[in-house]
mmCIF file of C-alpha atoms in Angstrom:
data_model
loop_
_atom_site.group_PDB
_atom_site.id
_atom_site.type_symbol
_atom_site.label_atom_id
_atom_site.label_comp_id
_atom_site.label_asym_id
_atom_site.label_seq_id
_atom_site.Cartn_x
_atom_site.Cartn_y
_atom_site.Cartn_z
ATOM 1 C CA UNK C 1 26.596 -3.786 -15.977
ATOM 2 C CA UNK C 2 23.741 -3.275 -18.493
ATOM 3 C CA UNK C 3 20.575 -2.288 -16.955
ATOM 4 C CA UNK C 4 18.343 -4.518 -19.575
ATOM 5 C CA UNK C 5 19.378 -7.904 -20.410
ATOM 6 C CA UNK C 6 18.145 -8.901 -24.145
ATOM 7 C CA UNK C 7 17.334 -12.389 -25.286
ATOM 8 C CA UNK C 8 18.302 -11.518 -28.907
ATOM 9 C CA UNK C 9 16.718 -15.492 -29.936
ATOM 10 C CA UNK C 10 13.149 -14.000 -29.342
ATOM 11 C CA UNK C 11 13.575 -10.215 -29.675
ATOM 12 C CA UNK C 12 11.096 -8.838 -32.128
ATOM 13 C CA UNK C 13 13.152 -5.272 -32.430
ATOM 14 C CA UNK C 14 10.209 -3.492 -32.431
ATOM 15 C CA UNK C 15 11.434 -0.442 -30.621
ATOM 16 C CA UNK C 16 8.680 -0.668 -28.286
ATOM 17 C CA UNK C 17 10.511 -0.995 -24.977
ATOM 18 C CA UNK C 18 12.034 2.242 -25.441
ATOM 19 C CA UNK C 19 9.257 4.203 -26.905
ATOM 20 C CA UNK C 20 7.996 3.356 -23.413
ATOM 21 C CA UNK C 21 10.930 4.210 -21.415
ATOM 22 C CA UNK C 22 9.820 7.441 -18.683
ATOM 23 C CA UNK C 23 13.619 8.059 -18.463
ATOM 24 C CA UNK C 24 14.672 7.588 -21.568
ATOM 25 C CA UNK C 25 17.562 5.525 -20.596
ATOM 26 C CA UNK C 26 16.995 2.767 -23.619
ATOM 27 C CA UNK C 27 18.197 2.802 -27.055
ATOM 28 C CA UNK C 28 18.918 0.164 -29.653
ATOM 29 C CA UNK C 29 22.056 -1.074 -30.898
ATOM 30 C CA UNK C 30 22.658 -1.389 -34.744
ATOM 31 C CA UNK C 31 20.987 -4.682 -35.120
ATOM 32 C CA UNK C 32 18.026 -2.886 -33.426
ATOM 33 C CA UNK C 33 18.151 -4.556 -30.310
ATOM 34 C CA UNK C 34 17.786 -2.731 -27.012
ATOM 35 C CA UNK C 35 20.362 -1.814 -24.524
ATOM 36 C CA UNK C 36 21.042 0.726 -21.779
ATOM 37 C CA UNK C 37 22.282 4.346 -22.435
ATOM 38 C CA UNK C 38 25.888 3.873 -20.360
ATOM 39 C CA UNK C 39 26.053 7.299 -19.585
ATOM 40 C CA UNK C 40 22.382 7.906 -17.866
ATOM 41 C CA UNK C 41 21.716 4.247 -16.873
ATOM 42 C CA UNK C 42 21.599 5.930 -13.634
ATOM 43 C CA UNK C 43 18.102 7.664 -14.182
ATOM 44 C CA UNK C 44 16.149 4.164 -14.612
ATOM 45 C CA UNK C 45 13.865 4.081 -12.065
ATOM 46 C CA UNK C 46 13.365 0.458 -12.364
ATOM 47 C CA UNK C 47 9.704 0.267 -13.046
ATOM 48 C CA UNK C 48 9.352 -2.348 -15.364
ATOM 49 C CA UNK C 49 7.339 -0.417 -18.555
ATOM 50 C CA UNK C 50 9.746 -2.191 -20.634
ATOM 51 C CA UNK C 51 9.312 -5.314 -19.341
ATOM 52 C CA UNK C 52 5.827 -5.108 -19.328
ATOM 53 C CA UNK C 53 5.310 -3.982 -22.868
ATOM 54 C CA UNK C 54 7.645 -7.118 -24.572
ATOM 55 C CA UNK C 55 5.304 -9.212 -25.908
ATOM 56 C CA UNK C 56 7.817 -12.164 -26.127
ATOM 57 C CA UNK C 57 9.323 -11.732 -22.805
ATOM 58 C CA UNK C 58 12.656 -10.850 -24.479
ATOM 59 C CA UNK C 59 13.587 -8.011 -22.129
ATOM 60 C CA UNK C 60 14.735 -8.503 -18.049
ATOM 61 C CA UNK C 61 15.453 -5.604 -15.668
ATOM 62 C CA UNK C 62 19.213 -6.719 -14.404
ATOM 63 C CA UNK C 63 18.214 -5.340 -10.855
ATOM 64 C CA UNK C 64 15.764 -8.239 -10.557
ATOM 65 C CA UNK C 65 17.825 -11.215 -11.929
ATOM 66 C CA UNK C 66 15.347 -13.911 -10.208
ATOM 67 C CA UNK C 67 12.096 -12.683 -11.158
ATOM 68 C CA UNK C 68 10.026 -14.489 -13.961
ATOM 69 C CA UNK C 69 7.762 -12.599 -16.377
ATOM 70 C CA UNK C 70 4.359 -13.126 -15.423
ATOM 71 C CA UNK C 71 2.342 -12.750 -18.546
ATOM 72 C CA UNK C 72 -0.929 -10.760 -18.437
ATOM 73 C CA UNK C 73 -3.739 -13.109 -19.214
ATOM 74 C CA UNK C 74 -7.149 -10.965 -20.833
ATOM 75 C CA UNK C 75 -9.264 -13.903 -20.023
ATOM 76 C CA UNK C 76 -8.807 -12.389 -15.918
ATOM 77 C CA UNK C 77 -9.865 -8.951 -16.696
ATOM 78 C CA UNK C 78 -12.706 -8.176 -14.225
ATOM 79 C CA UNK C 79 -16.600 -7.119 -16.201
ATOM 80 C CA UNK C 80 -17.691 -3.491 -15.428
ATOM 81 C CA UNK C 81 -20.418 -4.667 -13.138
ATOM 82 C CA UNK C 82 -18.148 -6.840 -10.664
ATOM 83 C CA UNK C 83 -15.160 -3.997 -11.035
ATOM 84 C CA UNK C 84 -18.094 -1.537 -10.115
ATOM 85 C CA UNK C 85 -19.675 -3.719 -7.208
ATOM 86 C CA UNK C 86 -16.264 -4.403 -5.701
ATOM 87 C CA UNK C 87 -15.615 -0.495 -5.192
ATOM 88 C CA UNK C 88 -19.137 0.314 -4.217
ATOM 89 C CA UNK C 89 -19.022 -2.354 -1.678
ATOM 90 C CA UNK C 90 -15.780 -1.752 0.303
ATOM 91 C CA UNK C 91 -16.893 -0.433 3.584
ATOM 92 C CA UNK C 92 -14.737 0.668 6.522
ATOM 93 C CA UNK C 93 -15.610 -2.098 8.624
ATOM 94 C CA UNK C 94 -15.184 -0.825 12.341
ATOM 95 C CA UNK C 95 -16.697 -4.205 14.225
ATOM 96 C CA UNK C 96 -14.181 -6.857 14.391
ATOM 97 C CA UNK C 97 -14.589 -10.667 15.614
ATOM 98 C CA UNK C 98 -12.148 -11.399 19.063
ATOM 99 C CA UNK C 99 -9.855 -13.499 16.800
ATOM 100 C CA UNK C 100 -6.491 -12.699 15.822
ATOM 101 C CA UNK C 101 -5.702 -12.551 12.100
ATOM 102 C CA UNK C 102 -3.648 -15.348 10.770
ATOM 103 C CA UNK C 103 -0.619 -14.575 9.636
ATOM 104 C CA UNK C 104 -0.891 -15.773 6.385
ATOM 105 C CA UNK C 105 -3.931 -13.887 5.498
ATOM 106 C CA UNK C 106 -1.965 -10.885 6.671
ATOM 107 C CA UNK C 107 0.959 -11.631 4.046
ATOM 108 C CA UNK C 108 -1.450 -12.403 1.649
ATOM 109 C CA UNK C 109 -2.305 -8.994 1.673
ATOM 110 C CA UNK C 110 1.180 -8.157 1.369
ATOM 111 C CA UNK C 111 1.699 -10.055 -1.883
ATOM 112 C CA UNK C 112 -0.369 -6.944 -3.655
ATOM 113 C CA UNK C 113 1.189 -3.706 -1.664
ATOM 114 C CA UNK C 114 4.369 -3.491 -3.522
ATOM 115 C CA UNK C 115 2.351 -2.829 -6.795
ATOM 116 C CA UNK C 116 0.531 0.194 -5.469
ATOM 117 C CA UNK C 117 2.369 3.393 -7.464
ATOM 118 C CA UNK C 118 4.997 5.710 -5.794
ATOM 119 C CA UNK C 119 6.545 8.661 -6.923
ATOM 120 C CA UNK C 120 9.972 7.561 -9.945
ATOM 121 C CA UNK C 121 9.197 4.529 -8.482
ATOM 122 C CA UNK C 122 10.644 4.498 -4.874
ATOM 123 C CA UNK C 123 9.068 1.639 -3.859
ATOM 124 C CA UNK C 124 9.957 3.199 -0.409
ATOM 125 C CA UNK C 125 7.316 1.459 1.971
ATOM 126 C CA UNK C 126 8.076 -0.436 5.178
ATOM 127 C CA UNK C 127 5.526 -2.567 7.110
ATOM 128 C CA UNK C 128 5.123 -2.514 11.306
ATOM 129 C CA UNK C 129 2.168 -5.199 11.875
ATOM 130 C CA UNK C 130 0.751 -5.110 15.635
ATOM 131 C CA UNK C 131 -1.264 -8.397 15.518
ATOM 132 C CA UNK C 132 -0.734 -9.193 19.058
ATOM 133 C CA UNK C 133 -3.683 -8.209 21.680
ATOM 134 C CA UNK C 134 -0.929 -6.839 23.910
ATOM 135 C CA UNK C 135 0.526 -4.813 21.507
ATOM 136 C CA UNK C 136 -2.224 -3.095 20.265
ATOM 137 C CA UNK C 137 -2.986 -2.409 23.679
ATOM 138 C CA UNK C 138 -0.133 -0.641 24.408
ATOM 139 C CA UNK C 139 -0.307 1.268 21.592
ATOM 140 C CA UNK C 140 -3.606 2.315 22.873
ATOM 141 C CA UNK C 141 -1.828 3.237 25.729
ATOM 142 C CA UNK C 142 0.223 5.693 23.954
ATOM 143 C CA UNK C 143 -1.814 6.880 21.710
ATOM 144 C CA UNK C 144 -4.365 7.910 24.550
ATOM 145 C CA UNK C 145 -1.038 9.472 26.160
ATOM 146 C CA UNK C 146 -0.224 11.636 23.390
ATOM 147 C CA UNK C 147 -3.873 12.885 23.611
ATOM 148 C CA UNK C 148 -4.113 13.331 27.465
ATOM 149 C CA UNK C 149 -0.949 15.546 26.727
ATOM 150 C CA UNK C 150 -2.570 17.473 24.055
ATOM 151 C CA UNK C 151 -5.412 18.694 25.902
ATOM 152 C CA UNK C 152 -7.581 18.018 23.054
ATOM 153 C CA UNK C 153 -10.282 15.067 22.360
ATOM 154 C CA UNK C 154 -11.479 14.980 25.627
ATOM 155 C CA UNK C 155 -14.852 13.297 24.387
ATOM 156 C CA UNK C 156 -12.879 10.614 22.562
ATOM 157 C CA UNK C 157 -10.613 9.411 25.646
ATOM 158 C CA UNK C 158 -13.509 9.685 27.996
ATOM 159 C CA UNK C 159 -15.017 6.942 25.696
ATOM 160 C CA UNK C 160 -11.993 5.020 25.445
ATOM 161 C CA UNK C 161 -11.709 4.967 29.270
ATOM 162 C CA UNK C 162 -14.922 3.785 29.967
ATOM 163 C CA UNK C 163 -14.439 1.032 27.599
ATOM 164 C CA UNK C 164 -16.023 2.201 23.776
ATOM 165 C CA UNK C 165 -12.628 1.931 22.032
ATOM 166 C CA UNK C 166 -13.300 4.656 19.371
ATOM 167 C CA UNK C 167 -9.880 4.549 18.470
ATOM 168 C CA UNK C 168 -9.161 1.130 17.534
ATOM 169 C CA UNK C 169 -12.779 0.039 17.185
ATOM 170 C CA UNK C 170 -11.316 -3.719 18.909
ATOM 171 C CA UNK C 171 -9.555 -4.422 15.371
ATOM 172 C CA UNK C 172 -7.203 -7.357 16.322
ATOM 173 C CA UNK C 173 -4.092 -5.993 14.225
ATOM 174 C CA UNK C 174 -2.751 -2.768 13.087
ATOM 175 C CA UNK C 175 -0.829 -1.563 9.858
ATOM 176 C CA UNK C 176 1.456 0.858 9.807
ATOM 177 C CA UNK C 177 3.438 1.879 6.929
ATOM 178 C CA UNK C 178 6.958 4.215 7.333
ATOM 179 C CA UNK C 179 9.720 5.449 5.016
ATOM 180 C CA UNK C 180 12.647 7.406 4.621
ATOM 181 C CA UNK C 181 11.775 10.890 5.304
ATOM 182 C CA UNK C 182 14.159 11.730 2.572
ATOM 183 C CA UNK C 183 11.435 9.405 0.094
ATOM 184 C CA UNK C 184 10.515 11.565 -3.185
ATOM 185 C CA UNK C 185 6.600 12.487 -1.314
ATOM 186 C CA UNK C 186 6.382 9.791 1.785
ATOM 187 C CA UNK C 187 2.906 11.214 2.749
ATOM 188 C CA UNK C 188 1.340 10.210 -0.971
ATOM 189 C CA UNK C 189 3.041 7.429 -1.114
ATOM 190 C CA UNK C 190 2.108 5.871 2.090
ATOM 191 C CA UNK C 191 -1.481 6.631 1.098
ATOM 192 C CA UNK C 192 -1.577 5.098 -2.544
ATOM 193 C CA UNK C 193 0.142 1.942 -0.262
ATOM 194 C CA UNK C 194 -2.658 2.045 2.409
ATOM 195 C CA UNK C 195 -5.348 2.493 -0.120
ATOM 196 C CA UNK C 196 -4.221 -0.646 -2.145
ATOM 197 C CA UNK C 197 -3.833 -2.513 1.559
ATOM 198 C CA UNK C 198 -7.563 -1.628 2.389
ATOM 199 C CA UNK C 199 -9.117 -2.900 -1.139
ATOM 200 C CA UNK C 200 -6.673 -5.942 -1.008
ATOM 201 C CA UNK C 201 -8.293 -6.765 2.519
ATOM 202 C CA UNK C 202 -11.866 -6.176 0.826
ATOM 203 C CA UNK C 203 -11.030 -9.079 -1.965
ATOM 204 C CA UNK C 204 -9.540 -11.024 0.912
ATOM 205 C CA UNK C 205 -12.453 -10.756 3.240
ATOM 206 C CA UNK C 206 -10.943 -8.933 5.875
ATOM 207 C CA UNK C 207 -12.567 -5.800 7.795
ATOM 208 C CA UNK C 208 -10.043 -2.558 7.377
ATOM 209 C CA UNK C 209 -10.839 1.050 8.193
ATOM 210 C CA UNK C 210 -7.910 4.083 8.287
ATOM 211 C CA UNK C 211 -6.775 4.528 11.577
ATOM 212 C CA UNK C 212 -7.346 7.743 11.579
ATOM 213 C CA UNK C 213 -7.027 8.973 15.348
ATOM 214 C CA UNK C 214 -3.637 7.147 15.443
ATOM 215 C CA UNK C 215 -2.181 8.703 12.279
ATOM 216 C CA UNK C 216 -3.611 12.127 14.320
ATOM 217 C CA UNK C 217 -1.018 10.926 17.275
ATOM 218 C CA UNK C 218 1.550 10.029 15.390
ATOM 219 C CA UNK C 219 1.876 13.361 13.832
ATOM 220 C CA UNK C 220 1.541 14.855 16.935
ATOM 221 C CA UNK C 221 4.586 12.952 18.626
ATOM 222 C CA UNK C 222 6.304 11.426 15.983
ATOM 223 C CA UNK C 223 9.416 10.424 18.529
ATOM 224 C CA UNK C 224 7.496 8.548 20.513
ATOM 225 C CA UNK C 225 5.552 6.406 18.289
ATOM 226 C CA UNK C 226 9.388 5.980 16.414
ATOM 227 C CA UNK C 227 10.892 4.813 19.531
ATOM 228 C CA UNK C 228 7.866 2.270 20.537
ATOM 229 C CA UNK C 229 7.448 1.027 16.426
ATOM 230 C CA UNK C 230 11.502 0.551 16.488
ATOM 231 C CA UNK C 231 11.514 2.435 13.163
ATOM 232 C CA UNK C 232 14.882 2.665 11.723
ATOM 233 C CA UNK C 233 16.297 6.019 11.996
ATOM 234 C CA UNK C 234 15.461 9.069 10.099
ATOM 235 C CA UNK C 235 11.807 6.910 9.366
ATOM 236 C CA UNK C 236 8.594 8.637 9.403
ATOM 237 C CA UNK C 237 4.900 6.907 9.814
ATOM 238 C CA UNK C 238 2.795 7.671 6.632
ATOM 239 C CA UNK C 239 -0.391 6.085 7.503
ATOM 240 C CA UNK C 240 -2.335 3.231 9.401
ATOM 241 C CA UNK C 241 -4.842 0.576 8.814
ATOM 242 C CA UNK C 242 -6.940 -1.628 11.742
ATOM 243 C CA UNK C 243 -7.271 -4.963 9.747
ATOM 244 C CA UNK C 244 -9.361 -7.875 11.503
ATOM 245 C CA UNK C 245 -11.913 -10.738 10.785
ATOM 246 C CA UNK C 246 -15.801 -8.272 10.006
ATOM 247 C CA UNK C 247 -18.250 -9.113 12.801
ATOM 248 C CA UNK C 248 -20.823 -7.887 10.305
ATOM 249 C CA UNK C 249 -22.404 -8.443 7.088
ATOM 250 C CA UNK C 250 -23.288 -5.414 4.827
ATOM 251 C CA UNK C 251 -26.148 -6.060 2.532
ATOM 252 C CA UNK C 252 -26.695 -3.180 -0.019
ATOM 253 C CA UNK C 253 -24.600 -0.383 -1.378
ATOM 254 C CA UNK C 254 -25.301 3.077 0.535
ATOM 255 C CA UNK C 255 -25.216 6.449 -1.349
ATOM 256 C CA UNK C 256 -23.171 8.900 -2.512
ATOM 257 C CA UNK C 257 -22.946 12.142 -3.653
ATOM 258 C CA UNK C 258 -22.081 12.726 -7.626
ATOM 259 C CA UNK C 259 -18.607 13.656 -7.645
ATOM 260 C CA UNK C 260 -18.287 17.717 -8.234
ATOM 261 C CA UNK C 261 -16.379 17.981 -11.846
ATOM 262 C CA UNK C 262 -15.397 21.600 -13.494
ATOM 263 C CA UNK C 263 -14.477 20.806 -16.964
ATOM 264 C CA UNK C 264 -11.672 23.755 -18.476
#
């Protein structure tokens, strides 16, 4: 099977899809149509350039037979000032409301993850969601566990035990994104993924922060958190996010250094 399918009826043949090609698995045919290379169809990553670039929708990825062009509409493109606001304003929001998240809200954010880059285009994330008071808790649990047994952050648990969760902050739900180990580079990927979660909760008007002390844990006993997450085998965890309802209202943006830049 052909990795492109070609409507030929609408097909401009202007060469464009495989000028675009980062595998160079495209050519045309000698109408000047494009089709797949037979012998290195193989290498296509699947990531769409070609689709994207068609301006008449004339070109479909055969791995994704049910999906629909979606064309890109310039009258949506965001002004400088809001695009600016919207990353100046994303805070890690580390005071939740005692509500669960709806589910919905939660797949909403979901809906926008499987754009966020990864390396030849694995797509190679998996979701666990905690959004169950009980759940969290035990994580909690083990996570303060796998610290006890450490013999490090004794500050931190002290806190914890007397009832300051530092380590959850109360968030009502927990992200945690795994892969194959075997992915191209799991670590990057699972923090492009976890990036584009935390500014999808930020349009959304959730709270997120990194879980930071978890991700800690889980490096530091990666069997146990794999046997209590019910990864699938030879899965690793690449990064966590608290998600939850903000019990607080930020008002102004708060500084920041310039960013240090050595031009060669």
């Amino acid at each position: 099977m052909s990795i492109v399918e070609v409507n030929q009826e609408t097909c401009l043949r202007d060469s464009q899809c495989v000028e675009v090609c980062p595998m160079s698995v495209l050519t045309v045919d000698n109408e000047g149509f494009p089709m797949g290379i037979d012998n290195v169809a193989s290498l296509c990553i699947e990531c769409g350039h070609c689709v994207s670039v068609c301006p008449t929708s004339s070109i479909k990825l055969t791995a994704y037979p049910q999906y629909q062009s979606v064309s890109i509409n310039p009258d949506l493109t965001i002004s400088d000032e809001s695009f600016i606001q919207f990353i100046r304003t994303r805070r890690s929001v580390r005071k939740y409301l005692k509500k669960s998240v709806d589910e919905a809200d939660i797949k909403r954010l979901f809906e926008i993850t499987p754009w966020a880059p990864s390396a030849k285009n694995g797509q190679p994330c998996h979701w666990t969601i905690l959004n169950e008071p009980e759940k969290i808790h035990e994580l909690l649990e083990l996570t303060l566990e796998v610290m006890e047994t450490s013999g490090r952050f004794k500050r931190l648990i002290e806190a914890v035990r007397s009832g300051n969760d530092m380590i959850f902050r109360g968030a009502p739900c927990v992200a945690i994104v795994h892969m194959d180990k075997k992915s191209f580079t799991p670590i990057v990927d699972g923090t492009i993924a976890v990036t584009y979660l935390d500014l999808a909760a930020h349009h959304y008007g959730l709270g997120s922060c990194w879980a930071g002390f978890l991700m800690i844990a889980m490096g530091m006993a990666p069997d146990k958190y794999s046997q209590f997450l019910k990864l699938p085998e030879n899965h690793i965890t690449c990064g966590a996010m608290m998600l939850g309802y903000p019990d607080i209202t930020y008002h102004q943006v708060p500084p920041r250094k310039s960013a240090p830049i050595h031009w060669l």
